[in-house]
GROMACS .gro file of C-alpha atoms in nm:
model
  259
    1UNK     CA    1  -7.941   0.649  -0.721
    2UNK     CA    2  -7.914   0.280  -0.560
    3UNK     CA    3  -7.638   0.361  -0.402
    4UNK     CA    4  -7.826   0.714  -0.223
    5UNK     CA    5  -8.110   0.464  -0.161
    6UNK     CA    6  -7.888   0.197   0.038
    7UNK     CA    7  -7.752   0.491   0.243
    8UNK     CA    8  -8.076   0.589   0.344
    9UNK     CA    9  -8.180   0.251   0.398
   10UNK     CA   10  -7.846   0.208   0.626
   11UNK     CA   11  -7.931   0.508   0.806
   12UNK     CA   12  -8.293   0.370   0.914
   13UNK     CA   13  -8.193   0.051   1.056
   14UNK     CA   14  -7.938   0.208   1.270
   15UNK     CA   15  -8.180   0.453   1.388
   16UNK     CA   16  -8.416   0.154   1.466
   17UNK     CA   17  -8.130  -0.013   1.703
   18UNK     CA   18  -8.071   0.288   1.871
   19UNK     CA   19  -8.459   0.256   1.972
   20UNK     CA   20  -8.406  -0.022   2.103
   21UNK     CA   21  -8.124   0.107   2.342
   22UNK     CA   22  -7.829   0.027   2.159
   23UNK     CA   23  -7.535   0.250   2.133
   24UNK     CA   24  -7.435   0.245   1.757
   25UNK     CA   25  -7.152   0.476   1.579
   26UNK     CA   26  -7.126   0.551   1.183
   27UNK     CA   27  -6.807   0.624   1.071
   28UNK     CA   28  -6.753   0.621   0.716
   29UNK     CA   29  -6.414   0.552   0.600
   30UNK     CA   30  -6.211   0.444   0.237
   31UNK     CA   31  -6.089   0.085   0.343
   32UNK     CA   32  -5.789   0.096   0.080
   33UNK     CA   33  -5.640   0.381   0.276
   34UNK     CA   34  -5.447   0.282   0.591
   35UNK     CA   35  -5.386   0.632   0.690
   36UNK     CA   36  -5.759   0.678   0.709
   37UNK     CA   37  -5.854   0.355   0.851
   38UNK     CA   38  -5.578   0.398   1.150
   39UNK     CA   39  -5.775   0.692   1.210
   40UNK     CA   40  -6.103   0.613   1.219
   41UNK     CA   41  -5.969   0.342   1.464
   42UNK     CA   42  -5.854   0.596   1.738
   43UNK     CA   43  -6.208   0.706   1.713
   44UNK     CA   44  -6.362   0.375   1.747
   45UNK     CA   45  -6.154   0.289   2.054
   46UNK     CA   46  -6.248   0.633   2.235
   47UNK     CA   47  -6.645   0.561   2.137
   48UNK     CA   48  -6.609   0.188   2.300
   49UNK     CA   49  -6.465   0.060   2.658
   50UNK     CA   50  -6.390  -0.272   2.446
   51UNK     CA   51  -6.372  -0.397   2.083
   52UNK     CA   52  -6.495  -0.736   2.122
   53UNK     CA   53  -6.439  -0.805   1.731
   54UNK     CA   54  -6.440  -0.744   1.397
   55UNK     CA   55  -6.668  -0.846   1.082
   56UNK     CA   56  -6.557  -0.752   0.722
   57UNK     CA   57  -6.874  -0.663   0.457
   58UNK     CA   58  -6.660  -0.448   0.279
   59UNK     CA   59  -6.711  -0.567  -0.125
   60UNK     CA   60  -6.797  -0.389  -0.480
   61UNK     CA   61  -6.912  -0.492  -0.808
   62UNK     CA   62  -6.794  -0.449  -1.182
   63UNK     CA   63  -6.948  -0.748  -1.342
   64UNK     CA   64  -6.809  -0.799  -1.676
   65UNK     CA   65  -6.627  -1.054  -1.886
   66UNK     CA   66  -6.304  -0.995  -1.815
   67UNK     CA   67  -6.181  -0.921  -2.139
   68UNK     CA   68  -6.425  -0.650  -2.154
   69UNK     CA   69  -6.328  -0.499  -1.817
   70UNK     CA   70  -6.081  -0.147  -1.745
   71UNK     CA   71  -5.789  -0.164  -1.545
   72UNK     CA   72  -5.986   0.080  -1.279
   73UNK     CA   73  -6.249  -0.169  -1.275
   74UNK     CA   74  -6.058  -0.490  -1.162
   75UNK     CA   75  -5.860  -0.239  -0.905
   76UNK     CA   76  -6.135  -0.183  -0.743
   77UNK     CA   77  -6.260  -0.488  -0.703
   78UNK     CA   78  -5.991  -0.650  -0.583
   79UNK     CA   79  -5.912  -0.355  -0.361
   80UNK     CA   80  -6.288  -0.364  -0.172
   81UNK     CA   81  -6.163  -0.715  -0.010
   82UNK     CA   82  -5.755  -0.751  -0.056
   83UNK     CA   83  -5.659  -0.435   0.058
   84UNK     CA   84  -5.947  -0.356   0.286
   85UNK     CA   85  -5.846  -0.712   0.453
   86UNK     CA   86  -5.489  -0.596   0.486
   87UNK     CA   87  -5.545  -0.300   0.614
   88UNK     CA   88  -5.784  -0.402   0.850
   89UNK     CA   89  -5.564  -0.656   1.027
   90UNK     CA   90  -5.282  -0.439   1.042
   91UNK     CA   91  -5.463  -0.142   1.205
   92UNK     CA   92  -5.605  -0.387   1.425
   93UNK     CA   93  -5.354  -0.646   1.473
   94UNK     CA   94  -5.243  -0.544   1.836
   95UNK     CA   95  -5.669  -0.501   1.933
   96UNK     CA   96  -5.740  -0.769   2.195
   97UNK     CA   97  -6.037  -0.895   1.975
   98UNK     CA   98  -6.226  -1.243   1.981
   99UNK     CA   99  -6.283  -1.285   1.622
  100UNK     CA  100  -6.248  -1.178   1.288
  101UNK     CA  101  -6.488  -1.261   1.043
  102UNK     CA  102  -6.449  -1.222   0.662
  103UNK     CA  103  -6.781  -1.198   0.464
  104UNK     CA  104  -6.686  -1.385   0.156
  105UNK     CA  105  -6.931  -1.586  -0.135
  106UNK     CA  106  -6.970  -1.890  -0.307
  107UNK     CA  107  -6.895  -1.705  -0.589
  108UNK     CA  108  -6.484  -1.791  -0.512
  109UNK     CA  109  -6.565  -2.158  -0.543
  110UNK     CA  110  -6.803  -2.210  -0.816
  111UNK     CA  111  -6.760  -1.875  -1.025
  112UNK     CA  112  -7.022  -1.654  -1.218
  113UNK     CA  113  -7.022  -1.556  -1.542
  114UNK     CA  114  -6.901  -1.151  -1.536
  115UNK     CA  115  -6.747  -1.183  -1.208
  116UNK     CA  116  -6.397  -1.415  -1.247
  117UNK     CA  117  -6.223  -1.096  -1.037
  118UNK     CA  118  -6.470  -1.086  -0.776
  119UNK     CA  119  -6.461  -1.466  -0.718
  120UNK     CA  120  -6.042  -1.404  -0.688
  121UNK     CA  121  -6.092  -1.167  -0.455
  122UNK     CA  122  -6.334  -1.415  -0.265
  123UNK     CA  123  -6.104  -1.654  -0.246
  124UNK     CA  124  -5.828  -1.435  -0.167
  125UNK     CA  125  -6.040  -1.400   0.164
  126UNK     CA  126  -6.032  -1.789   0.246
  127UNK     CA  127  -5.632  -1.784   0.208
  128UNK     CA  128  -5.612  -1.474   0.412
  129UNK     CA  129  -5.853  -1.619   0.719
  130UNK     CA  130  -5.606  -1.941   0.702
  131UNK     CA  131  -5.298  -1.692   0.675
  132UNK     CA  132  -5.435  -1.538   1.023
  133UNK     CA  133  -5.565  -1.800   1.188
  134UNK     CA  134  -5.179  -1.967   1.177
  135UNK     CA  135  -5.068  -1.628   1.331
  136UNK     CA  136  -5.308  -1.634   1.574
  137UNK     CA  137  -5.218  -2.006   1.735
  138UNK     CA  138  -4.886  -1.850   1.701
  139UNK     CA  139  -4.983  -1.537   1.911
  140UNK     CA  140  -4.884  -1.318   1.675
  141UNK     CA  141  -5.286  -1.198   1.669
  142UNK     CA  142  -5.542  -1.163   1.868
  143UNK     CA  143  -5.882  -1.336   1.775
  144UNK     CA  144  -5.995  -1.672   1.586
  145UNK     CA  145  -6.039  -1.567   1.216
  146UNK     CA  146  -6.344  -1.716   0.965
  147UNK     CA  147  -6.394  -1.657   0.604
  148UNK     CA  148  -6.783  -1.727   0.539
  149UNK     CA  149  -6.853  -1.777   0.155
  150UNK     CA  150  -7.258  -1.699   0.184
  151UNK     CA  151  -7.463  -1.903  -0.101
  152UNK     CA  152  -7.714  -1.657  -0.225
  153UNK     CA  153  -8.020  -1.447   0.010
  154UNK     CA  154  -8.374  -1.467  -0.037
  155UNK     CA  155  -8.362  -1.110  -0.011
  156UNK     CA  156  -8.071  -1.031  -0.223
  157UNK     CA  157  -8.110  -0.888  -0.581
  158UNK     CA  158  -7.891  -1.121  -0.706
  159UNK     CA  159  -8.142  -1.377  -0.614
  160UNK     CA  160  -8.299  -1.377  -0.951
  161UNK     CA  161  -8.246  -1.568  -1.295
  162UNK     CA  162  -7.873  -1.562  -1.285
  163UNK     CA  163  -7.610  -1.904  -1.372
  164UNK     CA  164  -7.531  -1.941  -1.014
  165UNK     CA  165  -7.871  -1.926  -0.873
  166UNK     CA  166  -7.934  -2.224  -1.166
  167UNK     CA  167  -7.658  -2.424  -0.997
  168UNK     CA  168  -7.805  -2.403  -0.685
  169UNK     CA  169  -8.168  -2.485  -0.784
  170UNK     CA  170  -7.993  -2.794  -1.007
  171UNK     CA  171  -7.882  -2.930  -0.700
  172UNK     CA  172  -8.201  -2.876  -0.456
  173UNK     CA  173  -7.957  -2.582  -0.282
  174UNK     CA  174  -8.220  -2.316  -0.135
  175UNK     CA  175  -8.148  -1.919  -0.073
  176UNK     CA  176  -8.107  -1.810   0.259
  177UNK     CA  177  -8.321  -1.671   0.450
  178UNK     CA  178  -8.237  -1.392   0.721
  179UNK     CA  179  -8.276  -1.628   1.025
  180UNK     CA  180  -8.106  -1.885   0.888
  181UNK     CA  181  -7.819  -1.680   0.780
  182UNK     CA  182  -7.796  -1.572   1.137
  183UNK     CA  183  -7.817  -1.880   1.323
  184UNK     CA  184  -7.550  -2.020   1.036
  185UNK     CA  185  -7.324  -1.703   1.141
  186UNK     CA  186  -7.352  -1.816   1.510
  187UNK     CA  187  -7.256  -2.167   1.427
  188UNK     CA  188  -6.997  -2.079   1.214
  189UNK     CA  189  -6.827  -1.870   1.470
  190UNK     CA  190  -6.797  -2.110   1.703
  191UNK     CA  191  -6.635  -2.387   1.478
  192UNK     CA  192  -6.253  -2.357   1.464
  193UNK     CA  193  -6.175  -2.416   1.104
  194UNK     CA  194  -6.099  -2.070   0.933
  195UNK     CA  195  -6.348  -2.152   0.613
  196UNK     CA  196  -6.702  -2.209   0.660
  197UNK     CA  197  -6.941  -2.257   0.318
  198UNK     CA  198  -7.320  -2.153   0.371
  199UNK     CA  199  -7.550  -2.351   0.199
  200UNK     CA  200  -7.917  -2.429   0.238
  201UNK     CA  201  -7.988  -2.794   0.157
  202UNK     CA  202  -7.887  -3.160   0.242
  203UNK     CA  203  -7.520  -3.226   0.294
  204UNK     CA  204  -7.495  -3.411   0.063
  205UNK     CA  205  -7.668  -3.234  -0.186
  206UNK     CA  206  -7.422  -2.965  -0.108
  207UNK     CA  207  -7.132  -3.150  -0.169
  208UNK     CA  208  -7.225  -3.265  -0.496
  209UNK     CA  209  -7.239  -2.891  -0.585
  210UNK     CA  210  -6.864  -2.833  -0.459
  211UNK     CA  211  -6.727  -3.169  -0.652
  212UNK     CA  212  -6.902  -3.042  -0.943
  213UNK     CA  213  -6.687  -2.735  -0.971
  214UNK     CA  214  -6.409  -2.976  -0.873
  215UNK     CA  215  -6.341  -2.800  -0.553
  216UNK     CA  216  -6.321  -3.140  -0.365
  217UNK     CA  217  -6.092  -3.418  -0.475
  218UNK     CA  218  -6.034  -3.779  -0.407
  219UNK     CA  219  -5.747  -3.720  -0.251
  220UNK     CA  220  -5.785  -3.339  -0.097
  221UNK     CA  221  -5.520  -3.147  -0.076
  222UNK     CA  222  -5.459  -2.961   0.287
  223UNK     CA  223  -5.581  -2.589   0.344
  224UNK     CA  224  -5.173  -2.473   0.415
  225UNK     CA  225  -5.142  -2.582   0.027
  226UNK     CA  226  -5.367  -2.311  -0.081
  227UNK     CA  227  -5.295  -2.047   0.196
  228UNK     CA  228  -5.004  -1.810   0.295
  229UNK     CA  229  -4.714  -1.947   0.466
  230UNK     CA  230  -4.723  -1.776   0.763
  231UNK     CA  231  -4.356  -1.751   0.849
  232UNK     CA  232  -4.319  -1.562   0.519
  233UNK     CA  233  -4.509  -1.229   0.543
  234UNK     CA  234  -4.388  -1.147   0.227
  235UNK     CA  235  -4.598  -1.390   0.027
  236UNK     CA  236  -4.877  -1.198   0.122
  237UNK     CA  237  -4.739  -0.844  -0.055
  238UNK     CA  238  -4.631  -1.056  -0.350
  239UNK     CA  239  -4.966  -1.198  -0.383
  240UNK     CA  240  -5.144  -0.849  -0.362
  241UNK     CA  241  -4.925  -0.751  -0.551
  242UNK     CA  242  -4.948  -0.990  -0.831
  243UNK     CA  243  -5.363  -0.951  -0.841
  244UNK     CA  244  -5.337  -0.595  -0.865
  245UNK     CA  245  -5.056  -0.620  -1.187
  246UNK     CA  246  -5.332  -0.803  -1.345
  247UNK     CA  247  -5.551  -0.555  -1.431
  248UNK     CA  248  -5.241  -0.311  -1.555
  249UNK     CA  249  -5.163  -0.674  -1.789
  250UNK     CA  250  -5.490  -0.702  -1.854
  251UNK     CA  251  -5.586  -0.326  -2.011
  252UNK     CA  252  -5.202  -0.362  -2.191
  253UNK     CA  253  -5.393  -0.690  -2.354
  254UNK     CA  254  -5.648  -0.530  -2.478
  255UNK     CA  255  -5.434  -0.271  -2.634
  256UNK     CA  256  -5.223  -0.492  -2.805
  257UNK     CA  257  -5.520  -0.647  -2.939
  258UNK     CA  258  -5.693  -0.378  -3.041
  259UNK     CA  259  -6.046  -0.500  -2.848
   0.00000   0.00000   0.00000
C-alpha cells in the first residue's frame, strides 16, 4: 500500500542520518490523543538533554466535494491539524523551546476543488500560530510560533494536472524545489510575523495570485481580526468545537436530503 511504502521510505532516510552521525528517535504516536502524546513526551525529554523546538507535519487527506463527504471523513481531517495543534501546545506549553512551526498550504488561501475541509483546517493553523504568538510576547509560552502555507513541491504528487497547480502556472508561480523550500524554511524562521506564504516567483506575480482569491484588500484588515483573542482561551474550544459539529451537520444534511 502507499501508505506501507512511505513507511519504508521514512525508515530509510532516518537510517541514512544516523550514518551520518546523527542521533535520531522514532516514536510513533496518534496526535488526537493527549494521553498518548503526554506520553510519548516523557520519552522524548529522557532521549534529549534539550528540546530546542518543535515542527508540526502532521496532515491527512479525504478529498471530496463536500457534499459527498462522511462525517468520519471531515473528523479526521480536521483532527490531523486542529487537534494535533492543540494537543501539541498543551503537552508542550511549559518546554523551554525556540520555535514552533506549523506546516500549513496554500490550499487555506486559494482553495482546491475536493478539499474545502482541508483548506479550513489550513487556515485554522494561521489563526492558531497568531493565537500563540500573542501568548508568547505575553510569556505565557515559550518559543516564536510560524504557520508556513507551502505552494506546491516539484517532488510532490500533487504536483500534477490539478486546479491549483493551473493557478499557479496562470500566474508564472513555479513548484518548489527541495533547496529552495529549505532555504525559504530558514528565512521564514527568522522573520517575526506568525504567517509566512511560500511561493516561487516574482513578488509581484505572487501577489496578484493572493488578490485574485481576494485574500488581500484595499484596505486590509489586521491579523488579530482573523485570529483568537488571546485573553479568551475559550474561543479556541468553541472554535474546535464548532469545525468538528460540522461534519455531524453535515452527514444530518445529507440525510435529510436523501443524497
Amino acid at each position: 500500500s502507499s501508505v506501507s511504502l512511505k513507511v519504508k521510505q521514512l525508515v530509510s532516510g532516518l537510517s541514512e542520518l544516523k550514518q551520518l552521525g546523527l542521533s535520531v528517535s522514532y516514536f510513533q504516536v496518534d496526535l488526537s490523543n493527549q494521553s498518548q502524546l503526554s506520553g510519548v513526551a516523557v520519552k522524548i525529554k529522557k532521549s534529549t538533554d534539550k528540546l530546542d523546538g518543535i515542527l508540526v507535519f502532521s496532515a491527512m487527506l479525504r478529498d471530496s466535494l463536500l457534499i459527498n463527504q462522511e462525517s468520519n471523513d471531515i473528523k479526521q481531517v480536521l483532527s490531523s491539524k486542529i487537534t494535533a495543534v492543540n494537543n501539541i501546545d498543551e503537552v508542550f506549553k511549559s518546554e523551554p523551546i525556540d520555535f514552533m512551526i506549523l506546516f500549513s498550504s496554500l490550499v487555506g488561501y486559494l482553495g482546491n476543488p475536493g478539499q474545502s475541509v482541508y483548506a479550513a483546517a489550513n487556515q485554522y493553523l494561521d489563526s492558531y500560530a497568531e493565537y500563540r504568538q500573542r501568548l508568547y510576547k505575553q510569556g505565557n509560552r515559550f518559543g516564536h510560533t510560524v504557520s508556513i502555507a507551502w505552494s506546491l513541491w516539484a517532488q510532490s504528487e500533487a504536483a500534477s494536472g490539478d486546479f491549483l497547480l493551473n493557478q499557479l502556472q496562470a500566474h508564472h508561480i513555479g513548484l518548489i524545489e527541495d533547496r529552495t523550500g529549505y532555504q525559504a524554511l530558514k528565512q521564514a524562521m527568522r522573520l517575526t510575523r506568525s504567517s509566512v506564504v511560500i511561493l516561487p516567483g516574482q513578488p509581484e506575480d505572487s501577489l496578484n495570485l493572493l488578490k485574485n482569491a481576494n485574500q488581500i484588500e484595499k484596505s486590509p484588515k489586521r491579523a488579530e481580526d482573523f485570529s483568537f483573542n488571546a485573553a479568551d482561551e475559550a474561543v479556541k474550544g468553541e472554535l474546535c468545537k464548532d469545525l468538528l459539529d460540522l461534519a455531524v451537520g453535515l452527514s444530518s444534511l445529507k440525510r435529510t436530503l436523501h443524497i
